[in-house]
Amino acid sequence: MIHPVLLIAIPLFFAFLLPLISLWSKKSLPYVTTAVMGLNTIIAILVFLEAMKAPIFDIIGGFQPPLGIVLMVGPLGGFLAMIINTAALIISIYSMEMKKEPLLKYYMLTLLLLMGTNGMVLTGDIFNLFVFLEVTSIASYGLASYNKDLKGFEGALKYVILGSIGSTFVLIGIALIYSQLRTLNMLDIARRLGEMDPYTKIVAFASLFLGFGVEAEMFPLNTWVPETYDGAPHPVTAMFSSMSAKSGIFALARVIFTIFAFANYLWFVVIMGLLTVFFGEIVAYVQKDIKRMLAYSSIGQMGMIIMGLGIGTTIAVEGAFFQMFSHAMGKALLFIAAGYMIYAAQTEKMSEMKGIGRNPLIGIPLLIGILSIMGMPPFIGFYGKFYILMGGFSQGYYAIIALFLAASIVEIAYYARFIKIVFQPSTKNYPAPRSTVYVPLILFAIIIVLFGVYPQPVFEVLKHVAAFLAGGA
Amino acid sequence: MIPYYYIASIALIALGFYIVIAKKNLIKIIIGLDMMDTGVNLLLISIGYVKGGTAPIENGNYPIYVDPIPQALVLTAIVIGVSVMALALSIAIGLYKNTGTVEIDEIRRLRE
Amino acid sequence: MKRAVAAILAILIFIVLGLAFAKIPFGNVNLEDYHYYNPIQDKQTSDSVPAHYLKEGKNETGSTNIVTAVVVDYRGFDTLGEVTVLFLASTGVGSVMYIFEKEKRRKVRRANAVVETASKLLFGFIILFGAYIFVHGHLTPGGGFPGGAVIASSFLLLYLAYPKFHAEHKSLNVAESLAGLTFVGVGLIGLLVASYFLYNFLPFGLPTYLFSAGVIPIIYVAVGVKVGSELTGIVDAMMGVRE
């Protein structure tokens, strides 16, 4: 029997160990970090295979829930943990590009970010979820300001302010729930939700929803996203979009479906999602800097996921989970590519990046990533969008579907413009990418193509969405 | 009985929120965040109060104890709040060293 | 304009939350009234969670301080997260303040002789008091976090009295790491022994004795050392005092 708690304990143990290792050898830090993430990925795969059979309840401290804390890993949680750990492993290869001191702190922060995101996905206790939300966000604040220039500090400051407001609201929501039910276990809360006063219940839901919305990049709490992504180091940007945003959205899904099985208020979630999509995609269209464009596009994609969750039918939520997978892989790829392009072209302006994609080691993965994010078959991005749309049709949200399609067209337009710039012939000479850049790019591209052509394993996982919607793990 | 504790703590949260949104000075904003934190901690503590209860340390003299869980949660929440404040202040110091000011408008102007 | 929006939002928050909390009785609660549901065994119990802690906490954890029992044993995983958060803060502050390390120190006036002598004298006592607080965390009010904060305050006193003083970074880092490894290590031993992470695997001993409550004192000593060294590290990084 494999213990999911290892996914949290191992990165933590090595984060505490790294200062001691650095006394002995500073050069080994990146390799140790990558090795730990590799170990974590293996454990995540084992946990996922175990959770596919039956949901795992890992009791901490030996006390039965709700007396003690329990980790609750269903098939979807295991799937998401696997995505996050895999993405972390691949991004950690790119992290070896980092040369800026203090590297020890950098690797400690990345390990703790991984620990926090894993914890958010795995935990089955609402206050524990808050603690891991804080671990994730404080690690993110530290990483966002790592460049120590004006842009980095400004982005980090915005993130700190919005993040702490968000966590205050999460705590208020927990206080409201606790004051009426005197329990903190998610399934216990879900079971006894009827005892709550209806008005208090709505306020608690709204508080938790807004609080986790900050991490999930929901409109209007996402004003930190472009500046933080812009100011953060390139590997960190990839981590934000593929790790912390995913754990935030999964926490949101837990709040919506596991804790409050709210069928009546889901239209609210759909509208928030739609606003997020529109805000992200339209602002992305007018951006001139590559990282800002990708950041706004990330907001748009997160909006699509929130919409899928809000539509609430099995098909739509399947689409939302597929979209989480495709976005984690595709955006991490694009941010790594963007990091290389900014380094090679010495600027963030897209107009200065002519012909940079003509090097096949960069160009082919980049093209695959963009097509997947645009939602073209046969890449993984297609299934997510398609299923969300199908879900919308089945619920009769025709107007919303039309708006969603319009936003998708905007998205296709700006990515097409980007492709045109990057692949047009140019006489400029760019430095060749090192293996730490093209290896992660190719790995992500392989995953995107593989599961795009052969998506059956993912659909096998998504069969469990129905049980998740019914309030299971 | 009017729950003064709830009203005071919610007022603290609302005031802190107002400061965070309305003020332009970084240090004031961080103080506002701290006020929100304090308000929530006060709220949690007052939820755990039981009339006539005493601190939950067993020595056999008291029949009624207050709810121990909110106290444990507040302990965690305080430490988390301290950590966020420390990081926010160090980011403010960093901004100050980069720009020589803690006024948000000035910083924004300097960037352009 | 911005102020008006802020004021409206703040008033809105006040009203919405106020109405929500108006439904919650203050003080007038009977902790026995709540009945919890065990999701693993899928059964309803007559007990409520806080009442169970108050009734059984001493027997199940060996700690007379029920808050400590909750913090370190029942919800020990939260405390591990909390320690991590503080560790993150000290790492993050260290990372953010790193660039300024080579900066020249401003001229600081020496404190007067009274402050210097008194702080030298008090330093040991404050550390002793902090250690007392975290060693007795399972018996009396207090615990690892307040104890660690007291220890850090003794270092803060030295910083104030001696402008040139700075704590040895390497030893702070080593103390921090070892304390953190102890905490996670205790958890992992529990996982090996009983297949529960953070399981209280030591004998409880007699309540109200110093050596009781199993692993709780060990964890609290680790937490105390860790919090002390981390807060000192944060103070040190923010002071920016380097030679």
Tab-separated table of N, CA and C in Angstrom, chain A residues 220-281:
chain	number	residue	atom	x	y	z
A	220	PRO	N	-12.693	38.899	-10.973
A	220	PRO	CA	-11.787	40.041	-11.150
A	220	PRO	C	-10.586	39.986	-10.218
A	221	LEU	N	-10.228	38.797	-9.740
A	221	LEU	CA	-9.151	38.700	-8.751
A	221	LEU	C	-7.836	38.336	-9.416
A	222	ASN	N	-7.765	38.477	-10.754
A	222	ASN	CA	-6.580	37.993	-11.439
A	222	ASN	C	-5.682	39.118	-11.917
A	223	THR	N	-5.833	40.318	-11.364
A	223	THR	CA	-4.999	41.411	-11.866
A	223	THR	C	-3.532	41.206	-11.523
A	224	TRP	N	-3.257	40.272	-10.590
A	224	TRP	CA	-1.851	40.007	-10.285
A	224	TRP	C	-1.187	39.209	-11.393
A	225	VAL	N	-1.971	38.444	-12.148
A	225	VAL	CA	-1.380	37.432	-13.028
A	225	VAL	C	-0.385	38.011	-14.027
A	226	PRO	N	-0.774	38.998	-14.857
A	226	PRO	CA	0.183	39.434	-15.869
A	226	PRO	C	1.466	39.993	-15.275
A	227	GLU	N	1.351	40.801	-14.240
A	227	GLU	CA	2.562	41.422	-13.708
A	227	GLU	C	3.453	40.413	-12.993
A	228	THR	N	2.822	39.497	-12.254
A	228	THR	CA	3.634	38.507	-11.559
A	228	THR	C	4.320	37.586	-12.564
A	229	TYR	N	3.572	37.149	-13.564
A	229	TYR	CA	4.165	36.260	-14.572
A	229	TYR	C	5.275	36.982	-15.318
A	230	ASP	N	5.053	38.268	-15.565
A	230	ASP	CA	6.033	39.037	-16.314
A	230	ASP	C	7.326	39.207	-15.513
A	231	GLY	N	7.178	39.450	-14.203
A	231	GLY	CA	8.351	39.748	-13.409
A	231	GLY	C	9.082	38.533	-12.878
A	232	ALA	N	8.415	37.361	-12.892
A	232	ALA	CA	9.029	36.175	-12.307
A	232	ALA	C	10.062	35.581	-13.262
A	233	PRO	N	11.036	34.826	-12.728
A	233	PRO	CA	11.975	34.128	-13.621
A	233	PRO	C	11.222	33.147	-14.531
A	234	HIS	N	11.802	32.827	-15.681
A	234	HIS	CA	11.049	32.040	-16.669
A	234	HIS	C	10.610	30.666	-16.168
A	235	PRO	N	11.481	29.874	-15.509
A	235	PRO	CA	10.999	28.560	-15.054
A	235	PRO	C	9.846	28.703	-14.057
A	236	VAL	N	9.932	29.776	-13.248
A	236	VAL	CA	8.898	29.972	-12.229
A	236	VAL	C	7.553	30.251	-12.894
A	237	THR	N	7.573	31.001	-13.993
A	237	THR	CA	6.330	31.274	-14.691
A	237	THR	C	5.681	29.977	-15.139
A	238	ALA	N	6.515	29.065	-15.678
A	238	ALA	CA	5.976	27.780	-16.109
A	238	ALA	C	5.379	27.030	-14.929
A	239	MET	N	6.064	27.118	-13.760
A	239	MET	CA	5.532	26.435	-12.578
A	239	MET	C	4.198	27.025	-12.155
A	240	PHE	N	4.098	28.359	-12.169
A	240	PHE	CA	2.845	28.987	-11.753
A	240	PHE	C	1.688	28.469	-12.584
A	241	SER	N	1.874	28.462	-13.922
A	241	SER	CA	0.720	28.120	-14.745
A	241	SER	C	0.430	26.633	-14.687
A	242	SER	N	1.454	25.791	-14.484
A	242	SER	CA	1.132	24.368	-14.535
A	242	SER	C	0.956	23.764	-13.155
A	243	MET	N	1.435	24.411	-12.101
A	243	MET	CA	1.286	23.815	-10.774
A	243	MET	C	0.319	24.586	-9.885
A	244	SER	N	0.653	25.839	-9.544
A	244	SER	CA	-0.196	26.495	-8.530
A	244	SER	C	-1.581	26.800	-9.076
A	245	ALA	N	-1.669	27.183	-10.363
A	245	ALA	CA	-3.000	27.465	-10.898
A	245	ALA	C	-3.840	26.202	-10.910
A	246	LYS	N	-3.216	25.054	-11.198
A	246	LYS	CA	-3.980	23.808	-11.256
A	246	LYS	C	-4.470	23.390	-9.880
A	247	SER	N	-3.596	23.565	-8.867
A	247	SER	CA	-4.053	23.178	-7.534
A	247	SER	C	-5.145	24.124	-7.064
A	248	GLY	N	-5.035	25.411	-7.461
A	248	GLY	CA	-6.091	26.353	-7.094
A	248	GLY	C	-7.422	25.964	-7.697
A	249	ILE	N	-7.385	25.578	-8.962
A	249	ILE	CA	-8.652	25.241	-9.618
A	249	ILE	C	-9.207	23.941	-9.062
A	250	PHE	N	-8.319	23.025	-8.656
A	250	PHE	CA	-8.836	21.785	-8.081
A	250	PHE	C	-9.453	22.059	-6.716
A	251	ALA	N	-8.842	22.983	-5.960
A	251	ALA	CA	-9.444	23.358	-4.676
A	251	ALA	C	-10.820	23.959	-4.906
A	252	LEU	N	-10.932	24.764	-5.980
A	252	LEU	CA	-12.230	25.350	-6.326
A	252	LEU	C	-13.238	24.246	-6.638
A	253	ALA	N	-12.782	23.237	-7.389
A	253	ALA	CA	-13.678	22.130	-7.736
A	253	ALA	C	-14.093	21.383	-6.478
A	254	ARG	N	-13.142	21.213	-5.545
A	254	ARG	CA	-13.480	20.550	-4.284
A	254	ARG	C	-14.548	21.345	-3.542
A	255	VAL	N	-14.370	22.695	-3.517
A	255	VAL	CA	-15.341	23.522	-2.805
A	255	VAL	C	-16.708	23.406	-3.464
A	256	ILE	N	-16.724	23.470	-4.809
A	256	ILE	CA	-18.019	23.475	-5.489
A	256	ILE	C	-18.708	22.127	-5.360
A	257	PHE	N	-17.970	21.048	-5.641
A	257	PHE	CA	-18.652	19.760	-5.763
A	257	PHE	C	-18.574	18.907	-4.509
A	258	THR	N	-17.374	18.834	-3.879
A	258	THR	CA	-17.263	17.924	-2.735
A	258	THR	C	-17.929	18.514	-1.509
A	259	ILE	N	-17.696	19.814	-1.264
A	259	ILE	CA	-18.217	20.384	-0.021
A	259	ILE	C	-19.653	20.867	-0.204
A	260	PHE	N	-19.840	21.825	-1.120
A	260	PHE	CA	-21.192	22.347	-1.327
A	260	PHE	C	-21.706	21.759	-2.616
A	261	ALA	N	-22.472	20.722	-2.603
A	261	ALA	CA	-22.990	20.206	-3.878
A	261	ALA	C	-24.102	21.147	-4.320
A	262	PHE	N	-23.702	22.352	-4.775
A	262	PHE	CA	-24.654	23.423	-5.047
A	262	PHE	C	-25.106	23.327	-6.474
A	263	ALA	N	-26.271	22.819	-6.748
A	263	ALA	CA	-26.722	22.784	-8.137
A	263	ALA	C	-27.321	24.131	-8.531
A	264	ASN	N	-27.849	24.884	-7.558
A	264	ASN	CA	-28.641	26.070	-7.900
A	264	ASN	C	-27.801	27.281	-8.243
A	265	TYR	N	-26.586	27.323	-7.761
A	265	TYR	CA	-25.819	28.552	-7.934
A	265	TYR	C	-24.743	28.401	-9.001
A	266	LEU	N	-24.791	27.299	-9.740
A	266	LEU	CA	-23.714	27.061	-10.687
A	266	LEU	C	-23.701	28.082	-11.809
A	267	TRP	N	-24.856	28.671	-12.150
A	267	TRP	CA	-24.870	29.688	-13.202
A	267	TRP	C	-23.927	30.820	-12.858
A	268	PHE	N	-23.786	31.088	-11.558
A	268	PHE	CA	-22.873	32.130	-11.096
A	268	PHE	C	-21.436	31.769	-11.479
A	269	VAL	N	-21.097	30.498	-11.281
A	269	VAL	CA	-19.745	30.043	-11.627
A	269	VAL	C	-19.534	30.160	-13.130
A	270	VAL	N	-20.563	29.802	-13.913
A	270	VAL	CA	-20.436	29.888	-15.366
A	270	VAL	C	-20.161	31.324	-15.775
A	271	ILE	N	-20.890	32.264	-15.177
A	271	ILE	CA	-20.715	33.664	-15.577
A	271	ILE	C	-19.340	34.163	-15.183
A	272	MET	N	-18.873	33.789	-13.986
A	272	MET	CA	-17.516	34.187	-13.599
A	272	MET	C	-16.502	33.622	-14.580
A	273	GLY	N	-16.706	32.364	-14.967
A	273	GLY	CA	-15.790	31.733	-15.909
A	273	GLY	C	-15.794	32.459	-17.239
A	274	LEU	N	-16.996	32.796	-17.700
A	274	LEU	CA	-17.110	33.459	-19.011
A	274	LEU	C	-16.430	34.828	-18.976
A	275	LEU	N	-16.646	35.572	-17.878
A	275	LEU	CA	-15.988	36.873	-17.752
A	275	LEU	C	-14.474	36.702	-17.765
A	276	THR	N	-14.006	35.660	-17.072
A	276	THR	CA	-12.566	35.419	-17.037
A	276	THR	C	-12.039	35.132	-18.431
A	277	VAL	N	-12.778	34.283	-19.181
A	277	VAL	CA	-12.358	33.956	-20.550
A	277	VAL	C	-12.255	35.234	-21.359
A	278	PHE	N	-13.290	36.066	-21.272
A	278	PHE	CA	-13.312	37.257	-22.115
A	278	PHE	C	-12.212	38.225	-21.761
A	279	PHE	N	-12.094	38.473	-20.456
A	279	PHE	CA	-11.038	39.377	-19.992
A	279	PHE	C	-9.685	38.896	-20.499
A	280	GLY	N	-9.398	37.611	-20.282
A	280	GLY	CA	-8.089	37.087	-20.642
A	280	GLY	C	-7.834	37.171	-22.128
A	281	GLU	N	-8.757	36.648	-22.922
A	281	GLU	CA	-8.489	36.518	-24.354
A	281	GLU	C	-8.422	37.888	-25.033
